[in-house]
Amino acid sequence: MSGLDRRSALKGAGATAAALAAAPLLGGTPKTPSPHSLAQAKGLRFGSATAALDPLGGSVSNPRYAALLEAEVGLLVPENEMKWQALRPGPGAFAFEPFDRIAAYAKARGMALRGHTLLWHRDQWMPAWMKDYDFGVRPAASAERMLRAHIEAVTARYGSQIHSFDVVNETVMPEDGSLAQTVLSRAMGGTEPLVDLAFHVARERLPGAQLVYNDYMGWEPGNEAHRAGVLRLLEGFRKRGVPVDALGLQSHLIVEGKARPQERAWRGFIDAVTAMGYALLITEFDVRGNGLSAAVAKRDAEVAAIGKAYLDLMLSYPQLRDVLVWGLCNRYSWLRSFEPRKDGKETRGCLYDDAFRPVPLRAAIAAAFAAAPKRTG
Ligand code: XIL
């Protein structure tokens, strides 16, 4: 049975968290309803990031990882393949092949696809050539041409398959909520004109697509300025008539020390976002933290508990319809290299362990979907 058939066969099947946690393995994947089938029964979608090419990584070219994707998710997002660093080897050049691989894979299996991202607005994440690029005597016009050409090319190639795009990623600085400045925004004469343009061009090209601003402000203490900055940006979009449909909540949950999530402030933030008419997506969920126990079983239980609390809260908002994790398997997670634990122990922030066995977080996510109010319309 293919992943898709299995998904529809199990669609709507009820399952308790305990049954899911105790699920025996069947050919490497658990014999329980997939998170996606449970999500689907509630009018939600469950997805994951994937890479394209690495046969030994978290990519569609690794048969073991692909089997997990096919069993568990209905929606894919490229982990890196749509970013400028991957797509743009030079100022006039495009390298579409890696992302083409993901797009073809998704199409062949009837999986939906999200776009991430048309503009990751940080110099650090732009291609090296951008740093020394000569924008000439009319830099604003030249920057506008460059951004337009990029968005037009990507939307022309993938727009019929992708209905939701992270148009702009991370343009609010977490320290003080100000807007990031980059080589591109300086050439353009400001960040607002640049990010506004990105959304306008995306809307011109894809009138029916969901256009998303995506960022990592979270519910942990220390995100106050970041949340306030994102609210100001979203208010500004509304005032200026910029076509933005949704806020993407990256949701890389962090547990540090004994700090507790600021649940009330977080609800206030989400309420303010939805009051402006924005939809919500969880775009990059995973759990990390030096505040979690070193012992594996205890840590897995803590990860599951924090993940469940967050998803329960978020799923109470009917504006949330898509939940995506940033990879399915600890073994390939970006957390291993980017956010290693200070004690040197392995990170365990995803649904599957290094041996492809589900960890309690998978059951927690399934239980959150099973308990979620049904979306209508
Ligand atoms: C990360 C990828 O997982 C890494 O492989 C890459 O080296 C850097 O980017 N926020 C985002 C994602 O919006 O694009 C990032 O992905 C993780 C944080």
Short mmCIF file of C-alpha atoms and ligand atoms in Angstrom, two decimals:
data_model
loop_
_atom_site.label_atom_id
_atom_site.label_comp_id
_atom_site.label_asym_id
_atom_site.label_seq_id
_atom_site.Cartn_x
_atom_site.Cartn_y
_atom_site.Cartn_z
CA MET A 1 0.00 0.00 0.00
CA SER A 2 1.43 3.38 -0.87
CA GLY A 3 1.69 6.11 1.73
CA LEU A 4 -1.21 7.90 0.11
CA ASP A 5 -3.46 4.83 0.05
CA ARG A 6 -2.59 4.10 3.63
CA ARG A 7 -3.40 7.66 4.53
CA SER A 8 -6.83 7.55 2.99
CA ALA A 9 -7.55 4.05 4.34
CA LEU A 10 -6.81 5.26 7.84
CA LYS A 11 -8.41 8.64 7.41
CA GLY A 12 -10.60 9.45 10.30
CA ALA A 13 -9.58 6.41 12.32
CA GLY A 14 -9.54 7.26 16.00
CA ALA A 15 -6.46 6.55 18.08
CA THR A 16 -5.52 7.43 21.60
CA ALA A 17 -2.16 8.91 22.47
CA ALA A 18 -1.31 5.81 24.48
CA ALA A 19 -2.05 3.47 21.58
CA LEU A 20 0.04 5.62 19.29
CA ALA A 21 2.94 5.71 21.72
CA ALA A 22 2.93 1.93 22.03
CA ALA A 23 2.62 1.37 18.28
CA PRO A 24 4.67 -1.51 16.91
CA LEU A 25 6.78 -0.89 13.82
CA LEU A 26 5.67 -2.08 10.42
CA GLY A 27 8.41 -1.92 7.81
CA GLY A 28 10.01 1.00 9.59
CA THR A 29 6.83 3.05 9.97
CA PRO A 30 4.28 2.71 12.74
CA LYS A 31 1.03 0.80 12.19
CA THR A 32 -1.05 3.70 13.44
CA PRO A 33 -2.81 6.56 11.71
CA SER A 34 -0.31 9.03 10.32
CA PRO A 35 -0.25 12.54 11.75
CA HIS A 36 -1.35 13.70 8.31
CA SER A 37 -4.42 11.45 8.24
CA LEU A 38 -5.40 12.66 11.71
CA ALA A 39 -4.82 16.26 10.63
CA GLN A 40 -6.80 15.76 7.43
CA ALA A 41 -9.79 14.47 9.36
CA LYS A 42 -9.87 17.89 11.04
CA GLY A 43 -9.45 19.92 7.87
CA LEU A 44 -5.75 20.44 8.64
CA ARG A 45 -2.58 19.49 6.81
CA PHE A 46 0.62 18.05 8.25
CA GLY A 47 3.90 18.52 6.43
CA SER A 48 7.65 18.42 6.70
CA ALA A 49 10.77 20.04 5.31
CA THR A 50 12.88 17.88 3.07
CA ALA A 51 16.13 18.16 1.19
CA ALA A 52 16.45 17.07 -2.45
CA LEU A 53 19.63 15.27 -3.27
CA ASP A 54 21.58 13.74 -0.39
CA PRO A 55 21.05 9.95 -0.58
CA LEU A 56 22.20 9.63 3.04
CA GLY A 57 20.37 12.67 4.42
CA GLY A 58 16.87 13.90 5.14
CA SER A 59 16.08 14.06 1.45
CA VAL A 60 13.67 12.64 -1.10
CA SER A 61 16.69 10.85 -2.61
CA ASN A 62 17.16 8.78 0.55
CA PRO A 63 14.68 5.87 0.24
CA ARG A 64 14.38 5.47 4.01
CA TYR A 65 13.59 9.11 4.54
CA ALA A 66 11.25 9.20 1.54
CA ALA A 67 9.33 6.24 3.01
CA LEU A 68 8.86 8.23 6.21
CA LEU A 69 7.62 11.26 4.27
CA GLU A 70 5.19 9.14 2.29
CA ALA A 71 3.82 7.48 5.40
CA GLU A 72 3.56 10.57 7.58
CA VAL A 73 2.94 13.82 5.69
CA GLY A 74 0.77 15.32 2.98
CA LEU A 75 2.74 18.50 2.43
CA LEU A 76 6.40 19.22 1.70
CA VAL A 77 8.59 22.29 1.93
CA PRO A 78 12.18 22.51 0.65
CA GLU A 79 14.64 22.85 3.52
CA ASN A 80 17.11 24.90 1.45
CA GLU A 81 16.56 24.32 -2.26
CA MET A 82 14.41 27.40 -2.93
CA LYS A 83 16.65 29.86 -1.12
CA TRP A 84 18.75 32.33 -3.09
CA GLN A 85 21.91 30.59 -1.87
CA ALA A 86 20.76 27.43 -3.61
CA LEU A 87 18.89 28.86 -6.60
CA ARG A 88 21.23 31.70 -7.55
CA PRO A 89 24.84 30.67 -8.28
CA GLY A 90 25.42 34.05 -9.95
CA PRO A 91 23.65 37.38 -10.55
CA GLY A 92 22.09 36.26 -13.82
CA ALA A 93 22.00 32.53 -13.15
CA PHE A 94 19.41 30.10 -11.80
CA ALA A 95 20.03 26.51 -10.65
CA PHE A 96 16.61 24.91 -10.53
CA GLU A 97 17.54 21.21 -10.60
CA PRO A 98 17.60 20.43 -6.87
CA PHE A 99 14.23 22.00 -6.23
CA ASP A 100 12.86 20.50 -9.44
CA ARG A 101 13.60 17.12 -7.85
CA ILE A 102 11.44 17.90 -4.83
CA ALA A 103 8.66 19.36 -6.97
CA ALA A 104 8.59 16.27 -9.23
CA TYR A 105 8.64 13.96 -6.21
CA ALA A 106 5.72 15.78 -4.61
CA LYS A 107 3.72 15.85 -7.83
CA ALA A 108 4.20 12.12 -8.48
CA ARG A 109 2.85 11.30 -5.03
CA GLY A 110 0.01 13.80 -4.91
CA MET A 111 1.66 15.72 -2.07
CA ALA A 112 1.16 19.46 -1.72
CA LEU A 113 4.15 21.78 -1.71
CA ARG A 114 4.94 25.06 0.06
CA GLY A 115 7.43 27.65 -1.15
CA HIS A 116 10.22 28.70 1.23
CA THR A 117 11.35 31.37 0.65
CA LEU A 118 11.38 34.12 -1.97
CA LEU A 119 13.40 36.49 0.21
CA TRP A 120 15.26 35.43 3.36
CA HIS A 121 16.06 38.98 4.29
CA ARG A 122 19.44 38.56 5.98
CA ASP A 123 22.81 39.10 4.30
CA GLN A 124 24.10 35.96 5.97
CA TRP A 125 21.66 33.87 3.95
CA MET A 126 22.19 35.55 0.60
CA PRO A 127 24.66 34.18 -1.98
CA ALA A 128 28.25 35.41 -1.60
CA TRP A 129 28.17 37.33 -4.91
CA MET A 130 25.46 39.61 -3.54
CA LYS A 131 27.92 41.16 -1.05
CA ASP A 132 30.00 42.83 -3.78
CA TYR A 133 27.29 43.27 -6.36
CA ASP A 134 27.47 46.61 -8.18
CA PHE A 135 24.00 48.13 -8.21
CA GLY A 136 25.25 50.97 -10.42
CA VAL A 137 24.20 54.63 -10.47
CA ARG A 138 20.49 53.90 -9.93
CA PRO A 139 20.72 51.30 -7.18
CA ALA A 140 17.02 51.31 -6.27
CA ALA A 141 15.92 50.54 -9.82
CA SER A 142 18.59 47.89 -10.11
CA ALA A 143 17.64 46.22 -6.79
CA GLU A 144 13.99 46.29 -7.83
CA ARG A 145 14.86 44.64 -11.14
CA MET A 146 16.85 41.95 -9.39
CA LEU A 147 14.13 41.10 -6.87
CA ARG A 148 11.41 41.18 -9.53
CA ALA A 149 13.36 38.92 -11.87
CA HIS A 150 13.93 36.45 -9.05
CA ILE A 151 10.32 36.26 -7.91
CA GLU A 152 9.01 36.18 -11.46
CA ALA A 153 11.29 33.30 -12.42
CA VAL A 154 10.48 31.21 -9.35
CA THR A 155 6.74 31.80 -9.48
CA ALA A 156 6.63 31.15 -13.24
CA ARG A 157 8.29 27.80 -12.76
CA TYR A 158 6.48 26.57 -9.65
CA GLY A 159 3.41 28.76 -9.27
CA SER A 160 0.97 26.21 -10.69
CA GLN A 161 2.07 23.64 -8.10
CA ILE A 162 2.63 25.84 -5.04
CA HIS A 163 -0.28 27.63 -3.43
CA SER A 164 1.43 28.99 -0.32
CA PHE A 165 4.71 30.90 -0.27
CA ASP A 166 6.87 32.27 2.51
CA VAL A 167 7.42 35.42 0.49
CA VAL A 168 9.61 37.12 3.11
CA ASN A 169 11.45 35.31 5.89
CA GLU A 170 12.90 36.91 9.05
CA THR A 171 13.11 40.62 8.36
CA VAL A 172 12.47 41.63 11.99
CA MET A 173 15.53 41.77 14.28
CA PRO A 174 14.90 39.83 17.50
CA GLU A 175 16.99 42.18 19.67
CA ASP A 176 14.92 45.32 19.21
CA GLY A 177 12.17 44.57 16.70
CA SER A 178 13.73 46.83 14.06
CA LEU A 179 13.81 45.82 10.41
CA ALA A 180 16.85 44.00 9.04
CA GLN A 181 19.07 45.91 6.65
CA THR A 182 20.92 44.15 3.89
CA VAL A 183 22.85 44.85 0.73
CA LEU A 184 19.53 44.66 -1.13
CA SER A 185 17.56 46.91 1.23
CA ARG A 186 20.34 49.53 1.21
CA ALA A 187 20.36 49.54 -2.57
CA MET A 188 16.60 49.86 -2.51
CA GLY A 189 16.70 52.75 -0.03
CA GLY A 190 14.92 50.98 2.83
CA THR A 191 13.56 47.68 4.08
CA GLU A 192 9.87 48.50 3.79
CA PRO A 193 9.98 49.27 0.07
CA LEU A 194 11.91 46.05 -0.49
CA VAL A 195 9.67 43.65 1.44
CA ASP A 196 6.53 45.41 0.19
CA LEU A 197 7.74 44.95 -3.37
CA ALA A 198 8.34 41.24 -2.78
CA PHE A 199 4.68 40.78 -1.76
CA HIS A 200 3.34 42.98 -4.58
CA VAL A 201 5.28 41.07 -7.24
CA ALA A 202 4.23 37.72 -5.74
CA ARG A 203 0.57 38.83 -5.80
CA GLU A 204 0.86 40.12 -9.38
CA ARG A 205 2.18 36.75 -10.49
CA LEU A 206 0.09 34.49 -8.24
CA PRO A 207 -3.27 36.15 -7.64
CA GLY A 208 -4.70 33.08 -5.89
CA ALA A 209 -1.74 32.00 -3.74
CA GLN A 210 -1.43 32.38 0.03
CA LEU A 211 1.34 34.92 0.70
CA VAL A 212 3.06 34.50 4.05
CA TYR A 213 5.42 36.52 6.23
CA ASN A 214 7.47 33.93 8.17
CA ASP A 215 9.53 34.52 11.33
CA TYR A 216 10.76 32.90 14.55
CA MET A 217 9.36 35.10 17.33
CA GLY A 218 8.28 32.55 19.91
CA TRP A 219 6.42 32.17 23.18
CA GLU A 220 9.63 31.92 25.24
CA PRO A 221 10.72 34.85 27.44
CA GLY A 222 13.15 37.09 25.56
CA ASN A 223 10.95 37.33 22.45
CA GLU A 224 9.04 40.42 23.57
CA ALA A 225 10.83 42.87 21.24
CA HIS A 226 10.70 40.40 18.37
CA ARG A 227 6.94 39.87 18.76
CA ALA A 228 6.35 43.63 19.02
CA GLY A 229 8.41 44.22 15.88
CA VAL A 230 6.49 41.59 13.94
CA LEU A 231 3.19 43.15 15.02
CA ARG A 232 4.40 46.57 13.82
CA LEU A 233 5.41 45.06 10.49
CA LEU A 234 2.04 43.33 10.07
CA GLU A 235 0.19 46.55 10.99
CA GLY A 236 2.32 48.41 8.47
CA PHE A 237 1.42 45.91 5.75
CA ARG A 238 -2.27 46.54 6.41
CA LYS A 239 -1.84 50.34 6.43
CA ARG A 240 0.14 50.34 3.22
CA GLY A 241 -2.15 47.85 1.48
CA VAL A 242 0.55 45.22 1.07
CA PRO A 243 -0.95 41.85 0.06
CA VAL A 244 0.05 39.58 2.95
CA ASP A 245 -2.36 36.76 3.87
CA ALA A 246 -0.77 34.95 6.78
CA LEU A 247 1.88 34.87 9.47
CA GLY A 248 4.16 31.86 9.46
CA LEU A 249 5.18 30.86 12.99
CA GLN A 250 8.42 28.95 12.61
CA SER A 251 7.94 27.33 16.03
CA HIS A 252 11.44 26.11 16.75
CA LEU A 253 10.48 25.70 20.41
CA ILE A 254 13.27 26.37 22.87
CA VAL A 255 13.59 25.17 26.45
CA GLU A 256 16.39 26.95 28.31
CA GLY A 257 16.94 26.71 32.05
CA LYS A 258 13.80 26.91 34.11
CA ALA A 259 12.10 29.64 32.05
CA ARG A 260 8.44 28.90 31.30
CA PRO A 261 6.67 29.90 28.09
CA GLN A 262 4.82 33.21 28.30
CA GLU A 263 1.46 31.74 27.45
CA ARG A 264 -0.63 34.81 28.16
CA ALA A 265 1.63 37.18 26.20
CA TRP A 266 1.74 34.67 23.37
CA ARG A 267 -2.04 34.46 23.18
CA GLY A 268 -2.15 38.25 23.19
CA PHE A 269 0.27 38.29 20.26
CA ILE A 270 -1.67 35.68 18.26
CA ASP A 271 -4.95 37.45 19.06
CA ALA A 272 -3.53 40.72 17.73
CA VAL A 273 -2.31 38.98 14.56
CA THR A 274 -5.64 37.28 13.85
CA ALA A 275 -7.58 40.45 14.71
CA MET A 276 -5.83 42.06 11.72
CA GLY A 277 -7.24 39.29 9.55
CA TYR A 278 -4.08 37.23 9.10
CA ALA A 279 -4.24 33.45 8.84
CA LEU A 280 -1.67 31.37 10.74
CA LEU A 281 0.70 28.55 9.82
CA ILE A 282 3.16 26.57 11.88
CA THR A 283 5.96 26.34 9.36
CA GLU A 284 9.08 24.81 10.99
CA PHE A 285 8.18 23.03 14.22
CA ASP A 286 10.82 21.26 16.29
CA VAL A 287 11.98 21.32 19.92
CA ARG A 288 15.42 22.08 21.25
CA GLY A 289 16.97 23.07 24.50
CA ASN A 290 19.68 22.80 27.03
CA GLY A 291 16.97 23.06 29.64
CA LEU A 292 15.76 19.55 28.81
CA SER A 293 17.00 16.49 30.71
CA ALA A 294 20.12 14.68 29.54
CA ALA A 295 18.51 11.24 30.06
CA VAL A 296 16.93 10.18 26.79
CA ALA A 297 13.58 8.80 27.97
CA LYS A 298 12.97 11.75 30.26
CA ARG A 299 13.98 14.21 27.57
CA ASP A 300 11.72 12.59 24.96
CA ALA A 301 8.80 12.89 27.40
CA GLU A 302 9.63 16.57 28.04
CA VAL A 303 9.86 17.29 24.32
CA ALA A 304 6.48 15.60 23.78
CA ALA A 305 4.86 17.53 26.62
CA ILE A 306 6.06 20.95 25.49
CA GLY A 307 5.18 20.16 21.88
CA LYS A 308 1.68 19.03 22.87
CA ALA A 309 1.06 22.12 25.01
CA TYR A 310 2.12 24.40 22.16
CA LEU A 311 0.09 22.57 19.50
CA ASP A 312 -3.01 22.40 21.70
CA LEU A 313 -2.86 26.14 22.21
CA MET A 314 -2.23 26.88 18.54
CA LEU A 315 -4.84 24.44 17.23
CA SER A 316 -7.48 26.28 19.28
CA TYR A 317 -7.14 29.03 16.63
CA PRO A 318 -9.29 28.15 13.61
CA GLN A 319 -7.03 30.39 11.52
CA LEU A 320 -4.35 27.68 11.77
CA ARG A 321 -4.65 25.01 9.07
CA ASP A 322 -1.12 23.92 8.23
CA VAL A 323 1.41 22.42 10.61
CA LEU A 324 4.85 21.62 9.21
CA VAL A 325 7.85 20.20 11.04
CA TRP A 326 11.43 21.08 10.12
CA GLY A 327 12.39 17.51 9.27
CA LEU A 328 11.01 14.20 10.56
CA CYS A 329 14.11 12.46 11.87
CA ASN A 330 16.58 13.50 14.59
CA ARG A 331 19.42 12.00 12.61
CA TYR A 332 19.14 14.60 9.84
CA SER A 333 17.83 17.56 11.81
CA TRP A 334 19.45 20.96 11.36
CA LEU A 335 19.48 21.15 15.18
CA ARG A 336 22.39 18.70 15.27
CA SER A 337 24.76 21.14 13.59
CA PHE A 338 23.12 24.52 14.23
CA GLU A 339 21.87 24.21 17.77
CA PRO A 340 23.86 21.40 19.42
CA ARG A 341 23.35 20.82 23.14
CA LYS A 342 26.02 22.35 25.33
CA ASP A 343 26.54 19.01 27.10
CA GLY A 344 27.37 17.32 23.79
CA LYS A 345 24.36 14.97 23.98
CA GLU A 346 22.41 14.45 20.78
CA THR A 347 19.46 16.72 20.00
CA ARG A 348 16.09 14.91 19.92
CA GLY A 349 13.59 17.49 18.70
CA CYS A 350 11.88 15.59 15.86
CA LEU A 351 9.30 12.78 15.54
CA TYR A 352 11.73 9.94 14.82
CA ASP A 353 14.97 8.84 16.44
CA ASP A 354 18.22 7.95 14.71
CA ALA A 355 17.06 4.38 14.12
CA PHE A 356 13.82 5.63 12.52
CA ARG A 357 11.72 4.68 15.54
CA PRO A 358 8.92 7.07 16.48
CA VAL A 359 9.54 9.00 19.71
CA PRO A 360 6.78 10.27 22.04
CA LEU A 361 6.63 13.59 20.17
CA ARG A 362 4.98 11.77 17.27
CA ALA A 363 2.22 10.49 19.53
CA ALA A 364 1.88 13.96 21.06
CA ILE A 365 1.40 15.55 17.65
CA ALA A 366 -1.10 12.85 16.68
CA ALA A 367 -2.99 13.39 19.93
CA ALA A 368 -3.06 17.16 19.37
CA PHE A 369 -4.57 16.63 15.91
CA ALA A 370 -7.05 14.08 17.26
CA ALA A 371 -8.19 16.61 19.88
CA ALA A 372 -8.25 19.64 17.54
CA PRO A 373 -11.55 21.29 16.67
CA LYS A 374 -12.60 20.49 13.11
CA ARG A 375 -12.03 23.23 10.54
CA THR A 376 -14.92 23.96 8.27
CA GLY A 377 -15.18 25.70 4.92
C1 XIL B 1 18.02 26.10 7.89
C2 XIL B 1 18.32 24.75 7.29
O1 XIL B 1 17.66 23.75 8.03
C3 XIL B 1 19.81 24.52 7.28
O2 XIL B 1 20.10 23.32 6.58
C4 XIL B 1 20.51 25.70 6.59
O3 XIL B 1 21.88 25.53 6.60
C5 XIL B 1 20.13 27.00 7.25
O4 XIL B 1 18.73 27.13 7.23
N1 XIL B 1 14.64 29.32 9.86
C6 XIL B 1 14.33 29.14 8.54
C7 XIL B 1 14.89 27.99 7.81
O5 XIL B 1 13.51 29.90 7.99
O6 XIL B 1 15.07 28.24 6.44
C8 XIL B 1 16.19 27.52 8.42
O7 XIL B 1 16.65 26.38 7.74
C9 XIL B 1 15.99 27.27 9.90
C10 XIL B 1 15.58 28.54 10.60
#
